[in-house]
């Protein structure tokens, strides 16, 4: 896939205002003390050019691509960009570990599990999808600080789920920002490099992640080739256009049939469907909607589909296309398969559940057999329920 890339910003002028000064200024930009170049606090001479000693912090597939690019740079002896590469990741329930750990082990790179960050000497740190706040004391251990590869055009979509929110909100343009880490807060540091790309129509978050991960990895390598200059030319994030991308919870996957349009439901599906299946309620049973499809106009003009009164959540089985038509706020979506105890095609669900219900209840209005919004308990309600159960157990 060929992606057209353009820069969001140019180089700052060589004098005046926020332009360059005689010495490196990244630490003042990042809100930190000290200055790279010359000697560090311990009297050790700081490198002024590559090859760099890099400590990488990451977890997921997006971060894995950045690590792969750093590893390739270390293996490239002709260019001499990376001399040393070690990895920090977070513990995982899986014995294999997260994608970053898997790649590091496979590539025979030293791996540490947070909060262990090793005791070696490094020139610069690199973060991608790490999800942990880094202290000022840790940042100051790196003469050139810590860089972050963030998959959005900051300050839009600060936070842990920028790609999901890009798709969820129907953004037509996105990008990657290489920025400087600040302590105690996520995604607020100065921008070193930023590039945008168009969001492909109907792209899923997973597909967009693949594109952005490659773009971000290439941008990082570009910054490392001219690291001191890139740091000196950093610019503060503008106050305009700030939005947040919080983590997605299970409740986000619950479709609100009366409130959400078909476009909003499809965006939700493309944003989180690969992570959390969309959910709904049918006859007091939770149902996961696995495969959503847009409804062909010929299906909507079928008299069998339009000949009955419907409300949001109403379900009609369309035999010819073998899909469930579900009514939402402004139209219809198609569902090819669901999970109710086990995975069922639309035809299986109709034959095993919908059709028998209508046979048993011939006088009932179709709306009684509709999908309804699933209301998951909040964390506060879950805590209160646990406390109530504990108190009940103590008193019995």
Coordinates of C-alpha atoms in Angstrom, one line a residue:
X1 CA 0.0 0.0 0.0
X2 CA 1.5 3.4 -1.0
X3 CA 0.8 6.2 1.5
X4 CA 1.3 9.9 0.7
X5 CA 3.0 11.7 3.5
X6 CA 3.4 15.4 4.1
X7 CA 5.0 17.2 7.0
X8 CA 2.8 19.0 9.4
X9 CA 5.5 21.5 10.3
X10 CA 8.6 22.9 8.9
X11 CA 12.0 23.7 10.6
X12 CA 12.0 26.6 13.0
X13 CA 13.9 29.7 11.9
X14 CA 17.5 29.9 12.8
X15 CA 17.1 33.0 15.0
X16 CA 14.6 34.8 17.2
X17 CA 11.5 33.7 19.0
X18 CA 11.3 29.9 19.4
X19 CA 14.2 29.4 17.1
X20 CA 17.6 28.0 17.9
X21 CA 19.9 29.1 20.6
X22 CA 23.7 28.7 20.8
X23 CA 23.3 25.5 22.9
X24 CA 21.0 22.5 23.1
X25 CA 17.7 23.4 24.7
X26 CA 15.6 20.2 24.8
X27 CA 15.7 20.0 28.6
X28 CA 14.2 23.4 29.0
X29 CA 11.5 22.6 26.4
X30 CA 10.7 19.4 28.2
X31 CA 10.6 21.1 31.6
X32 CA 13.8 19.5 32.9
X33 CA 17.0 20.8 34.3
X34 CA 20.5 20.3 32.9
X35 CA 21.8 20.2 29.4
X36 CA 23.2 17.5 27.1
X37 CA 26.5 17.9 25.3
X38 CA 29.8 18.1 27.1
X39 CA 29.6 16.1 30.3
X40 CA 26.7 14.6 32.2
X41 CA 26.1 14.9 36.0
X42 CA 28.5 12.0 36.6
X43 CA 31.4 13.6 34.6
X44 CA 31.0 11.1 31.8
X45 CA 31.5 12.5 28.3
X46 CA 28.2 12.7 26.4
X47 CA 28.2 11.6 22.8
X48 CA 27.4 14.4 20.3
X49 CA 26.7 12.1 17.3
X50 CA 25.7 8.5 16.5
X51 CA 26.0 5.6 17.1
X52 CA 23.6 5.8 20.0
X53 CA 23.0 3.6 23.0
X54 CA 19.2 3.1 23.1
X55 CA 16.9 1.7 25.8
X56 CA 13.5 0.9 24.3
X57 CA 10.2 0.8 26.3
X58 CA 7.2 -0.9 24.6
X59 CA 4.5 -3.6 24.7
X60 CA 2.2 -4.1 21.7
X61 CA 2.3 -4.7 18.0
X62 CA 2.6 -1.0 17.2
X63 CA 5.7 -0.8 19.5
X64 CA 7.1 -4.0 18.0
X65 CA 7.5 -2.2 14.6
X66 CA 9.5 0.6 16.2
X67 CA 11.7 -2.0 18.0
X68 CA 12.2 -3.9 14.7
X69 CA 13.4 -0.6 13.0
X70 CA 15.8 0.0 15.9
X71 CA 17.1 -3.5 15.7
X72 CA 17.6 -3.2 11.9
X73 CA 19.6 0.0 12.5
X74 CA 21.8 -1.7 15.1
X75 CA 22.5 -4.6 12.7
X76 CA 23.4 -2.1 9.9
X77 CA 27.1 -1.7 10.6
X78 CA 27.7 0.6 7.6
X79 CA 25.4 3.4 8.8
X80 CA 26.4 3.1 12.5
X81 CA 23.2 4.7 14.0
X82 CA 22.5 2.4 16.9
X83 CA 25.4 0.7 18.9
X84 CA 23.5 -0.8 21.8
X85 CA 19.8 -1.7 22.1
X86 CA 18.1 -3.1 25.2
X87 CA 14.4 -3.5 25.9
X88 CA 11.9 -2.8 28.8
X89 CA 8.4 -4.2 28.7
X90 CA 5.6 -5.0 31.2
X91 CA 4.7 -8.4 32.7
X92 CA 2.1 -10.4 30.8
X93 CA -0.2 -13.3 31.8
X94 CA 0.9 -15.1 28.6
X95 CA 4.0 -17.3 29.0
X96 CA 5.3 -15.9 25.6
X97 CA 4.9 -12.3 26.8
X98 CA 3.7 -9.3 24.8
X99 CA 4.8 -8.8 21.1
X100 CA 7.7 -6.6 22.1
X101 CA 9.1 -9.2 24.5
X102 CA 8.6 -11.9 21.9
X103 CA 10.5 -10.0 19.3
X104 CA 13.3 -9.1 21.8
X105 CA 13.8 -12.7 22.8
X106 CA 13.7 -13.9 19.2
X107 CA 16.4 -11.2 18.3
X108 CA 18.5 -12.0 21.4
X109 CA 18.1 -8.5 22.9
X110 CA 18.4 -8.0 26.6
X111 CA 14.9 -7.6 28.1
X112 CA 13.8 -6.2 31.5
X113 CA 10.4 -6.2 33.0
X114 CA 9.1 -3.0 34.4
X115 CA 9.9 -1.5 36.9
X116 CA 13.3 -3.0 36.3
X117 CA 15.1 -0.9 33.7
X118 CA 18.6 -2.4 33.9
X119 CA 21.7 -0.6 35.1
X120 CA 23.5 0.1 31.8
X121 CA 24.5 3.5 30.3
X122 CA 22.4 4.9 27.5
X123 CA 22.3 8.0 25.4
X124 CA 18.6 8.1 24.6
X125 CA 15.4 6.3 25.5
X126 CA 12.5 5.5 23.1
X127 CA 8.9 4.8 24.2
X128 CA 6.1 3.4 22.0
X129 CA 2.8 2.2 23.5
X130 CA 4.3 1.6 27.0
X131 CA 1.4 2.9 29.1
X132 CA 3.5 3.7 32.2
X133 CA 4.4 7.2 33.5
X134 CA 8.2 7.7 33.6
X135 CA 9.7 9.7 36.5
X136 CA 11.9 12.7 36.1
X137 CA 14.7 10.8 37.8
X138 CA 14.5 8.1 35.1
X139 CA 14.3 10.6 32.2
X140 CA 17.4 12.5 33.5
X141 CA 19.5 9.3 33.3
X142 CA 19.4 9.7 29.5
X143 CA 21.6 12.6 28.2
X144 CA 19.2 13.1 25.3
X145 CA 16.1 12.3 27.2
X146 CA 13.3 9.9 26.1
X147 CA 11.5 10.1 22.8
X148 CA 7.9 8.9 22.3
X149 CA 6.4 7.5 19.1
X150 CA 2.8 8.5 19.3
X151 CA 0.2 7.5 16.6
X152 CA -1.7 10.8 16.3
X153 CA -1.1 14.5 15.4
X154 CA -0.7 15.8 18.9
X155 CA -2.3 17.6 20.7
X156 CA -5.2 15.7 19.1
X157 CA -5.8 12.3 20.8
X158 CA -3.5 12.4 23.8
X159 CA -3.7 9.2 25.8
X160 CA -3.5 5.5 25.5
X161 CA -6.0 4.8 22.6
X162 CA -5.4 7.3 19.8
X163 CA -5.9 5.0 16.9
X164 CA -9.2 3.6 18.2
X165 CA -10.5 7.2 18.8
X166 CA -9.3 8.3 15.3
X167 CA -11.6 5.6 13.7
X168 CA -14.3 5.9 16.3
X169 CA -14.8 9.6 15.6
X170 CA -14.5 9.4 11.8
X171 CA -11.3 11.4 11.4
X172 CA -10.2 11.7 7.8
X173 CA -6.6 12.7 8.6
X174 CA -4.2 11.2 11.2
X175 CA -0.5 10.8 11.6
X176 CA 2.4 10.2 13.9
X177 CA 4.2 12.5 16.3
X178 CA 7.7 12.0 17.6
X179 CA 7.8 14.0 20.9
X180 CA 9.9 14.5 24.0
X181 CA 8.7 12.7 27.1
X182 CA 7.8 14.9 30.1
X183 CA 7.6 13.4 33.6
X184 CA 4.2 12.8 35.4
X185 CA 2.0 13.5 32.4
X186 CA 1.2 11.6 29.1
X187 CA 1.8 13.1 25.7
X188 CA 2.5 16.7 26.6
X189 CA 6.1 17.2 25.7
X190 CA 7.6 19.2 22.7
X191 CA 7.1 18.0 19.2
X192 CA 10.3 17.0 17.3
X193 CA 8.7 15.6 14.1
X194 CA 5.1 15.2 12.9
X195 CA 3.7 13.8 9.7
X196 CA 0.1 13.2 8.5
X197 CA -1.6 10.7 6.2
X198 CA -5.2 10.4 5.1
X199 CA -7.3 7.8 6.9
X200 CA -8.4 5.2 4.3
X201 CA -12.2 5.0 4.0
X202 CA -13.7 2.3 6.2
X203 CA -10.3 1.4 7.7
X204 CA -10.3 -0.6 10.9
X205 CA -8.1 0.4 13.8
X206 CA -6.0 -2.7 13.3
X207 CA -5.3 -1.9 9.6
X208 CA -4.6 1.8 10.5
X209 CA -2.2 0.7 13.2
X210 CA -0.1 -1.3 10.7
X211 CA 0.3 1.8 8.5
X212 CA 1.0 4.2 11.4
X213 CA 3.5 1.7 13.0
X214 CA 5.6 1.7 9.8
X215 CA 5.4 5.5 9.4
X216 CA 6.4 6.0 13.1
X217 CA 9.3 3.6 12.9
X218 CA 10.7 5.4 9.9
X219 CA 10.2 8.8 11.4
X220 CA 12.0 7.8 14.6
X221 CA 15.1 6.6 12.6
X222 CA 15.1 10.0 10.8
X223 CA 15.1 11.8 14.1
X224 CA 17.9 9.7 15.5
X225 CA 20.1 10.5 12.5
X226 CA 20.0 14.2 13.5
X227 CA 19.2 13.8 17.2
X228 CA 20.8 17.0 18.7
X229 CA 19.4 19.2 15.9
X230 CA 16.0 17.6 16.2
X231 CA 15.9 18.2 19.9
X232 CA 17.0 21.9 19.5
X233 CA 14.3 22.4 16.9
X234 CA 11.5 21.0 19.0
X235 CA 8.4 23.1 19.4
X236 CA 5.8 23.2 22.1
X237 CA 2.4 21.6 21.4
X238 CA -0.3 24.2 20.5
X239 CA -3.1 24.7 23.0
X240 CA -5.7 24.5 20.2
X241 CA -7.2 21.2 19.0
X242 CA -6.5 19.3 22.2
X243 CA -8.5 16.1 22.6
X244 CA -8.1 13.0 24.8
X245 CA -8.1 9.3 23.9
X246 CA -9.0 7.3 27.0
X247 CA -8.9 3.6 27.3
X248 CA -11.8 1.7 25.9
X249 CA -13.9 -0.2 28.4
X250 CA -16.2 -3.1 27.9
X251 CA -19.2 -0.8 28.2
X252 CA -18.1 1.0 25.0
X253 CA -18.9 -2.2 23.1
X254 CA -22.6 -2.1 24.1
X255 CA -24.7 -0.8 21.2
X256 CA -27.2 1.9 22.0
X257 CA -29.9 1.2 19.3
X258 CA -32.0 4.2 20.1
X259 CA -29.1 6.7 20.2
X260 CA -26.5 5.5 17.6
X261 CA -26.8 5.9 13.9
X262 CA -25.8 3.1 11.5
X263 CA -22.6 5.1 10.7
X264 CA -21.7 5.4 14.4
X265 CA -22.2 1.7 14.9
X266 CA -20.1 0.8 11.9
X267 CA -17.3 3.1 13.1
X268 CA -17.5 1.5 16.6
X269 CA -17.2 -1.9 14.9
X270 CA -14.2 -0.8 12.9
X271 CA -12.6 0.8 15.9
X272 CA -12.9 -2.0 18.5
X273 CA -14.3 -5.0 16.8
X274 CA -10.9 -6.7 16.6
X275 CA -10.5 -6.3 20.3
X276 CA -13.9 -6.4 21.9
X277 CA -17.0 -7.8 20.0
X278 CA -20.0 -5.4 20.0
X279 CA -22.6 -6.5 22.5
X280 CA -26.3 -6.3 22.9
X281 CA -29.1 -7.9 25.0
X282 CA -31.8 -10.3 23.7
X283 CA -34.3 -11.9 26.0
X284 CA -32.1 -11.2 29.0
X285 CA -29.1 -12.9 27.3
X286 CA -25.9 -11.1 26.3
X287 CA -25.2 -11.6 22.6
X288 CA -22.0 -10.7 20.8
X289 CA -22.3 -9.4 17.3
X290 CA -19.3 -10.8 15.4
X291 CA -19.6 -9.8 11.7
X292 CA -21.3 -6.6 10.7
X293 CA -22.0 -5.6 7.1
X294 CA -23.6 -2.7 5.4
X295 CA -27.1 -3.3 4.1
X296 CA -27.6 -3.3 0.4
X297 CA -30.2 -0.8 -0.8
X298 CA -32.1 -3.7 -2.6
X299 CA -32.5 -5.4 0.7
X300 CA -34.1 -2.3 2.3
X301 CA -36.6 -2.0 -0.6
X302 CA -37.7 -5.6 -0.1
X303 CA -41.4 -5.5 1.0
X304 CA -40.7 -8.3 3.5
X305 CA -38.2 -6.0 5.2
X306 CA -40.2 -2.7 5.1
X307 CA -43.7 -4.1 5.4
X308 CA -43.9 -4.1 9.2
X309 CA -43.6 -1.5 11.9
X310 CA -40.2 -1.4 13.6
X311 CA -38.4 0.4 16.4
X312 CA -34.7 0.6 17.1
X313 CA -33.4 -2.9 18.0
X314 CA -36.0 -4.7 15.9
X315 CA -34.6 -7.8 14.1
X316 CA -35.6 -9.1 10.7
X317 CA -34.1 -12.1 9.1
X318 CA -33.4 -11.6 5.4
X319 CA -33.4 -15.1 3.9
X320 CA -32.0 -14.2 0.5
X321 CA -28.9 -12.5 1.8
X322 CA -28.8 -14.7 5.0
X323 CA -28.3 -11.8 7.3
X324 CA -30.0 -10.3 10.3
X325 CA -31.3 -6.8 9.7
X326 CA -31.2 -4.7 12.9
X327 CA -32.9 -1.3 13.1
X328 CA -31.0 1.5 14.7
X329 CA -31.6 5.3 15.1
X330 CA -31.5 6.2 11.5
X331 CA -31.5 3.0 9.4
X332 CA -30.3 -0.6 9.4
X333 CA -27.2 -2.7 9.9
X334 CA -26.5 -6.2 8.8
X335 CA -25.3 -9.0 11.1
X336 CA -23.8 -12.2 9.6
X337 CA -23.0 -14.0 12.8
X338 CA -23.5 -13.8 16.5
X339 CA -22.3 -15.5 19.7
X340 CA -24.9 -16.8 22.1
X341 CA -23.2 -19.6 24.1
X342 CA -21.5 -20.5 20.8
X343 CA -20.9 -18.9 17.4
X344 CA -24.0 -18.9 15.2
X345 CA -24.6 -17.7 11.7
X346 CA -27.5 -15.4 11.1
X347 CA -29.4 -18.4 9.7
X348 CA -28.6 -20.5 12.7
X349 CA -29.8 -17.8 15.1
X350 CA -33.0 -17.4 13.1
X351 CA -33.8 -21.1 13.0
X352 CA -32.8 -21.9 16.5
X353 CA -34.1 -18.8 18.4
X354 CA -36.0 -16.1 16.4
X355 CA -38.3 -18.4 14.4
X356 CA -39.3 -20.7 17.4
X357 CA -40.0 -17.6 19.5
X358 CA -42.4 -16.1 16.9
X359 CA -44.1 -19.6 16.6
X360 CA -44.7 -19.7 20.3
X361 CA -45.8 -16.1 20.5
X362 CA -47.9 -15.5 17.3
X363 CA -49.9 -12.6 18.8
X364 CA -46.8 -10.8 20.3
X365 CA -45.6 -7.6 18.7
X366 CA -42.2 -8.0 16.9
X367 CA -40.7 -5.3 19.2
X368 CA -40.9 -7.8 22.1
X369 CA -38.3 -9.9 20.3
X370 CA -35.8 -7.0 19.6
X371 CA -32.2 -6.4 20.6
X372 CA -32.0 -4.0 23.6
X373 CA -29.1 -2.0 25.0
X374 CA -26.9 -3.9 27.4
X375 CA -26.2 -2.0 30.6
X376 CA -23.0 -3.2 32.2
X377 CA -22.4 -2.3 35.8
X378 CA -20.0 0.5 36.5
X379 CA -16.8 -0.1 38.5
X380 CA -18.5 1.7 41.4
X381 CA -21.5 -0.6 41.2
X382 CA -19.2 -3.7 41.0
X383 CA -17.3 -2.5 44.1
X384 CA -20.6 -1.9 46.0
X385 CA -21.9 -5.4 45.0
X386 CA -18.6 -7.0 46.2
X387 CA -18.9 -5.1 49.5
X388 CA -22.5 -6.2 49.9
X389 CA -21.6 -9.8 49.3
X390 CA -18.7 -9.6 51.8
X391 CA -21.0 -8.0 54.5
X392 CA -23.6 -10.7 53.8
X393 CA -21.0 -13.5 54.2
X394 CA -19.7 -11.9 57.5
X395 CA -23.2 -11.6 59.0
X396 CA -24.3 -15.2 58.1

